[in-house]
Each structure stands twice: as C-alpha cells, then as structure tokens.
Short mmCIF file of C-alpha atoms in Angstrom, two decimals:
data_model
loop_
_atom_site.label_atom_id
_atom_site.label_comp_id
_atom_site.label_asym_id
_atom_site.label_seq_id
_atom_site.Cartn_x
_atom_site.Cartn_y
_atom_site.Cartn_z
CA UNK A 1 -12.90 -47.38 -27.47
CA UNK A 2 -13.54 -45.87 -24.01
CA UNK A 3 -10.30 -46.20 -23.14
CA UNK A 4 -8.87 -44.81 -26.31
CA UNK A 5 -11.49 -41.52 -25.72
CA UNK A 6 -10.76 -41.56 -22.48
CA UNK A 7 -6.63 -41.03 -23.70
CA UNK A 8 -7.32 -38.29 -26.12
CA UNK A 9 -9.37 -36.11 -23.49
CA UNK A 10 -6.31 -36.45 -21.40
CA UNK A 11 -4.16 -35.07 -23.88
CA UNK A 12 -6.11 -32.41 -24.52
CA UNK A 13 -6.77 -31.13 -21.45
CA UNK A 14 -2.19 -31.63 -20.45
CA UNK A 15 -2.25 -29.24 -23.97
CA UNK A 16 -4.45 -26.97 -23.02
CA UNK A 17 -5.02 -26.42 -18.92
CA UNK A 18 -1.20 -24.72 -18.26
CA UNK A 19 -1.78 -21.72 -20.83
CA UNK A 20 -5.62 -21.54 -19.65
CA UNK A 21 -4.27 -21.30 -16.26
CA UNK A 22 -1.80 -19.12 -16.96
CA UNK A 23 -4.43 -16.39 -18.78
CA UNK A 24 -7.11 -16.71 -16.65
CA UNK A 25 -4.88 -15.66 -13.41
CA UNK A 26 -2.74 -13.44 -15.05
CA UNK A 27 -5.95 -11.28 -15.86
CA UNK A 28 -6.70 -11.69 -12.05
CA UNK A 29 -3.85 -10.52 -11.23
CA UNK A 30 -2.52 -6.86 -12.99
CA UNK A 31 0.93 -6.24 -10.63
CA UNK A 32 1.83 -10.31 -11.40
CA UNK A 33 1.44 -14.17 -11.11
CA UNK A 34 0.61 -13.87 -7.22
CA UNK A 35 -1.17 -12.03 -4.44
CA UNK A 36 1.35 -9.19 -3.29
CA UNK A 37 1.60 -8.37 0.68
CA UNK A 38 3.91 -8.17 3.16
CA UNK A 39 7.34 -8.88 2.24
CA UNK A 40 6.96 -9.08 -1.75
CA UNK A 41 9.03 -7.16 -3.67
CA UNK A 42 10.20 -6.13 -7.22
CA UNK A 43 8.81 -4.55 -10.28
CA UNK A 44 5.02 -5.45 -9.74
CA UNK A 45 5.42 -3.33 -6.19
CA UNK A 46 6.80 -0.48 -7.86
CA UNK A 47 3.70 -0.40 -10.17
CA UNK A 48 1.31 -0.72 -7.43
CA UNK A 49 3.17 2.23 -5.29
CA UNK A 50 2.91 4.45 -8.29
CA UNK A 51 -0.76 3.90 -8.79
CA UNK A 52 -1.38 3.76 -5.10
CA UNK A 53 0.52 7.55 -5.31
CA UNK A 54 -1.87 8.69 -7.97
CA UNK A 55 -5.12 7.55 -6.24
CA UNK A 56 -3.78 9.71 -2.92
CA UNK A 57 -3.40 6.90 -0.98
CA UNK A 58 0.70 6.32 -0.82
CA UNK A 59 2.77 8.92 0.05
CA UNK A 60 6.22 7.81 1.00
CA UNK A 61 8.82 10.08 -0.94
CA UNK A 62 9.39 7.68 -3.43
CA UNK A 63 8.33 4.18 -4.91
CA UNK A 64 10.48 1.47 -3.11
CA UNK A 65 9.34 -1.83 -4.91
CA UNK A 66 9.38 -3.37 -1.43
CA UNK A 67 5.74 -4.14 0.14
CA UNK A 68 6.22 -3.24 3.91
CA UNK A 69 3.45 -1.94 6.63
CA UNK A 70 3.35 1.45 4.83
CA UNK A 71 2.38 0.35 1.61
CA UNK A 72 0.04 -2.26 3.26
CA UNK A 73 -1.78 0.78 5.36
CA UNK A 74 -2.02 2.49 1.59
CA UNK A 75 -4.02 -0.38 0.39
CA UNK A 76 -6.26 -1.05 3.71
CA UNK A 77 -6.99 2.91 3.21
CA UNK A 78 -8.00 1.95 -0.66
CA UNK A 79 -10.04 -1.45 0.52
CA UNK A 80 -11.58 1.28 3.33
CA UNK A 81 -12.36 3.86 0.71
CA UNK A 82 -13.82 1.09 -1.76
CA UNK A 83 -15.76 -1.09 0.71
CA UNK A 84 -13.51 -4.09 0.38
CA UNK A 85 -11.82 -6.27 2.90
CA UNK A 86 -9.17 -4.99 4.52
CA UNK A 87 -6.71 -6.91 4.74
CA UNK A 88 -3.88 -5.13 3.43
CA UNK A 89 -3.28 -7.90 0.17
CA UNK A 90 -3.46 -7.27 -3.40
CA UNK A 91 -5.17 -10.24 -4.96
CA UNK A 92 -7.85 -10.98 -7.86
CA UNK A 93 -10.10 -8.20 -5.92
CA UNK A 94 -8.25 -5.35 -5.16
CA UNK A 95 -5.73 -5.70 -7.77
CA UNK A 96 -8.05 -5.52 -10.82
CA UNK A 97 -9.98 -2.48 -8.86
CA UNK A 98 -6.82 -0.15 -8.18
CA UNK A 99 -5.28 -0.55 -11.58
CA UNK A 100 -8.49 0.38 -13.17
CA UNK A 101 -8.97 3.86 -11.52
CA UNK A 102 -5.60 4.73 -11.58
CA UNK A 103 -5.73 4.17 -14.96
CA UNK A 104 -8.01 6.78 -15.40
CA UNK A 105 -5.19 9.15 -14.16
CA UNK A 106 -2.20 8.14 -15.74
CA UNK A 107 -0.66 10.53 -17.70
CA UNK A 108 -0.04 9.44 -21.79
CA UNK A 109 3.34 8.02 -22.15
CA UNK A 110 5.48 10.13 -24.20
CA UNK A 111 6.67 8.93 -27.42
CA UNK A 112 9.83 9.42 -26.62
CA UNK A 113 9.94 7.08 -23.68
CA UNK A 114 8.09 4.64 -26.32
CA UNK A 115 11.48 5.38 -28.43
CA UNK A 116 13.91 5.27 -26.13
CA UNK A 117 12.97 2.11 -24.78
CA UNK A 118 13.59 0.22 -28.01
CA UNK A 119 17.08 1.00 -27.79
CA UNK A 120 17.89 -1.06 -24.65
CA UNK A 121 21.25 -3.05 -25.09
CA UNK A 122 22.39 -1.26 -28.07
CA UNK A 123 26.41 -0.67 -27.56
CA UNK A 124 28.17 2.33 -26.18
CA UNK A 125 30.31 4.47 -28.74
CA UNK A 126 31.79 7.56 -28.45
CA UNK A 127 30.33 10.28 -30.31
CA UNK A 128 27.81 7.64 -31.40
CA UNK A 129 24.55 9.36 -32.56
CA UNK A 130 22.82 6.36 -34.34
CA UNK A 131 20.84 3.07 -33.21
CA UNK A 132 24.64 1.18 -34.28
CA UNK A 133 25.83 3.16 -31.29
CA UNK A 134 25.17 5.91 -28.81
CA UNK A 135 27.04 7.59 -26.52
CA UNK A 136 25.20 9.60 -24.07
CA UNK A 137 24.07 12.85 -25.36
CA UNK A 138 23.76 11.38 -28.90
CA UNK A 139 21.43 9.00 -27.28
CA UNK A 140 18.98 11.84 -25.98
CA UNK A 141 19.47 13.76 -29.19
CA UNK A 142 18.33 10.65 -31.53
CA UNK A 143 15.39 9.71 -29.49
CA UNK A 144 13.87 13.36 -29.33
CA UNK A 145 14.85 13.64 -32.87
CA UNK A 146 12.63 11.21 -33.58
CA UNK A 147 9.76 13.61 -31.81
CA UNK A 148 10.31 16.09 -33.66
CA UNK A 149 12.63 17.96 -31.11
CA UNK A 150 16.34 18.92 -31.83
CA UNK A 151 18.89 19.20 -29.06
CA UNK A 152 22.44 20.97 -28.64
CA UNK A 153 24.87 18.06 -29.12
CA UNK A 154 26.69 17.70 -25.96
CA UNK A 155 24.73 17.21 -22.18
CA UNK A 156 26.33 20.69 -21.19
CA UNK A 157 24.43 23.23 -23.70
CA UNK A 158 20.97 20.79 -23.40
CA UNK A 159 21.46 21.50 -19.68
CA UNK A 160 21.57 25.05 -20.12
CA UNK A 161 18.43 25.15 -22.28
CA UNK A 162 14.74 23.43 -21.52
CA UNK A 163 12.40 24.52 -18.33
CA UNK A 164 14.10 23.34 -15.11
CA UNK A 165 12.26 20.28 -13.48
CA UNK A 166 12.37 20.08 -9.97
CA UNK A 167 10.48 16.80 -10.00
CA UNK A 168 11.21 15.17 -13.25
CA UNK A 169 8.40 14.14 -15.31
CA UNK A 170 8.19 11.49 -17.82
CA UNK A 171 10.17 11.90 -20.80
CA UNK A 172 12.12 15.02 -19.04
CA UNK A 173 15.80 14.43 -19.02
CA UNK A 174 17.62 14.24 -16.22
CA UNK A 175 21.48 15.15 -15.96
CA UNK A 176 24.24 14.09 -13.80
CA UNK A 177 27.94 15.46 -12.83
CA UNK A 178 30.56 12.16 -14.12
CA UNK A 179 34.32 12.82 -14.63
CA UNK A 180 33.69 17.10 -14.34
CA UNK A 181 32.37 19.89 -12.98
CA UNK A 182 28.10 20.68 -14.72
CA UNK A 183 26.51 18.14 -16.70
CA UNK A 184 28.52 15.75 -17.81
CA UNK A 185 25.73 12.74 -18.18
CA UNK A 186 22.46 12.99 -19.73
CA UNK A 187 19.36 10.40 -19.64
CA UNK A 188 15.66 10.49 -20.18
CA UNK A 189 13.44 10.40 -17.42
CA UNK A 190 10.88 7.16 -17.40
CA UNK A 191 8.96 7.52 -14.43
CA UNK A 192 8.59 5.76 -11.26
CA UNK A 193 12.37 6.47 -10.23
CA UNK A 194 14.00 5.20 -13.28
CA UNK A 195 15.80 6.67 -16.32
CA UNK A 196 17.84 5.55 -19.75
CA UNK A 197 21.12 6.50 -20.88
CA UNK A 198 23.72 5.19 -22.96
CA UNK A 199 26.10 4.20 -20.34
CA UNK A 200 29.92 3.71 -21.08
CA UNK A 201 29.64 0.39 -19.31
CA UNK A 202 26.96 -1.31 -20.46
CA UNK A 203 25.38 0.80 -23.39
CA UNK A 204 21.70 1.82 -23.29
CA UNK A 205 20.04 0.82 -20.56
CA UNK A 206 17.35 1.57 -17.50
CA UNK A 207 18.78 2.44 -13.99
CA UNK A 208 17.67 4.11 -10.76
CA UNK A 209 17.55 7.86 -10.45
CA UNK A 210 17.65 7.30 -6.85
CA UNK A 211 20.82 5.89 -4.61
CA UNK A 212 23.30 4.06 -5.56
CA UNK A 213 25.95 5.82 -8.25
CA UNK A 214 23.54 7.81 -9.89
CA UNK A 215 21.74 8.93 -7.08
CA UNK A 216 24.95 10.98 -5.92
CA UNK A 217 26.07 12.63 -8.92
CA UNK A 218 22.80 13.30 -9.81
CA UNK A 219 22.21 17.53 -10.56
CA UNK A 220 19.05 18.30 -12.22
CA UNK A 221 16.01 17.70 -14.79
CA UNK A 222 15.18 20.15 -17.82
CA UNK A 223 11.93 19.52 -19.66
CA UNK A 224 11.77 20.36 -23.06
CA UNK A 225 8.54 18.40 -24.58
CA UNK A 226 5.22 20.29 -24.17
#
C-alpha cells in the first residue's frame, strides 16, 4: 500500500513540478526564462533597453537587443540608484524592480498598434484594403480606420498631411522612398525601433526601422493620432 502511495505521489508531482516551475520563474523573471548579462541578446534585451531609456539610465541612440558593457553600466547605475547589488545582471531582483517603475512611465499603447498587430502574416495584394489582403497604404488606412481616423489612399498624399515626427512615436507612421522618388512605402510605427507594413514580399509583418533595407530608404514620420 506504501508502495502503491508512494507511486501516485510520484506521478503527481512529474504532472505538476514542470508547469510550477515554469510559473514561478517566469514571474521572477519579466525580460525572460533566464538572468540577462553580458553577452545575451534578443527581444527580452530590447525590452530592458527601452525601460532602462525611460528610467534615465540608458542612453545609447537606440535599443540594440544586445547586452554589452553599456547596457551593463545602465543597470549597475539602476542597482546604485536602488541600493541593490551591483553587479550589472538582471535576475529575480532587479528584473521585477525595473519593470515595475518603468511601468509607471510607459506611455498607453495605441489602439492602433493593438490593431495592426493582429494582422501579422495576412498576404500581400495590390490595392488590397481588407484583412483578405493589404497592400501597403491600404494596410495603414484599414487599421486607423478602425480608430476612427481616415487617411488619403495612397502613402504619397498621407505623407503630405499629419504633423511631421522627427522621432516617431508609437502608432505614428513612418514612410520610406521604394521604386520612386517621395513616399512610396508606408508603415506604422511600434516602438522600440520597429514598425508594420504590408510588405510585397512577405505580407504584413514587423521589421526594423533601423539598418538594414529599411533603414536606407527610410524618409520620415507624420503623426496623425492625438
């Protein structure tokens, strides 16, 4: 009878112990599943760099999602300022304490961020302006739509209208120079470096404002939500 007891406790505690686990870190641990330091990388970095940035303590010109020395000086300078250890690691300490005063400065998420990003691998069509198919400016035009805001059709004339941005804000949108001369390409501006747009290649999806192809043919941000 011990034995059998003995059995079932086992297979209780094989059920049970992984998603425990699991929970019990994860709320440990707000930027992941593990300490972050020097030499992690990814989206968990990018998170802590932006809330780093709004408690004053990170200032490199943008977010990199790499954890090098000057993001690991930005959190001894928030262990200093918050009487921690500092050793320049972001673990079930620090992590839990950063997140929860920067989230006492992050601005609300526009709805139309919350929109657009529920379009994500929905297919490319030209002159597309519905969730069976977008193409770029038809894209923008459904998603603020569904804020209330109408755009101009095409990227050009929603270029010439709006409030310049000259650092895009989230839920601006940001515009880029393609296969002409002006705007040619519009997205929506998510924060932390990265926009949407319904790309010819691969549909709707998130990619770097920074570097890379969009990074050179980028032109400008207009904001048009209040």
């Amino acid at each position: 009878m011990k034995r059998f007891v003995h059995t079932l406790l086992l297979a209780a505690l094989v059920t049970v112990s992984p998603l425990a686990v699991t929970d019990a870190f994860a709320a440990q641990a707000p930027y992941g599943n593990s300490m972050l330091q020097v030499g992690s990388n990814g989206a968990e970095v990018t998170k802590l760099q932006q809330d780093l940035r709004l408690l004053g303590f990170f200032n490199y010109p943008e977010n990199t999602g790499y954890y090098g020395e000057v993001t690991a000086t930005a959190v001894k300078k928030f262990q200093a300022a918050n009487e921690l250890e500092q050793n320049g690691k972001v673990g079930a300490t620090t992590g839990p304490l950063i997140e929860a005063q920067a989230l006492k400065l992050r601005p609300a998420t526009p709805k139309a961020v919350d929109t657009a990003m529920k379009y994500v691998g929905v297919p490319y069509l030209w002159a597309g302006n519905t969730p069976s198919g977008f193409d770029c400016s038809g894209f923008v035009s459904y998603v603020m739509g569904q804020s209330g805001l109408h755009l101009p059709r095409i990227a050009a004339d929603m270029y010439a209208g709006g409030t310049p941005s000259a650092t895009p804000q989230s839920g601006d949108l940001v515009f880029f120079s393609t296969y002409g001369p002006g705007a040619t390409h519009v997205g929506i501006y998510l924060g932390n470096g990265q926009f949407i747009s319904a790309t010819s290649s691969h549909g709707v999806k998130v990619d770097s404002l920074h570097g890379g192809y969009w990074g050179d043919r980028y032109i400008g941000a207009r904001s048009y939500l209040k």
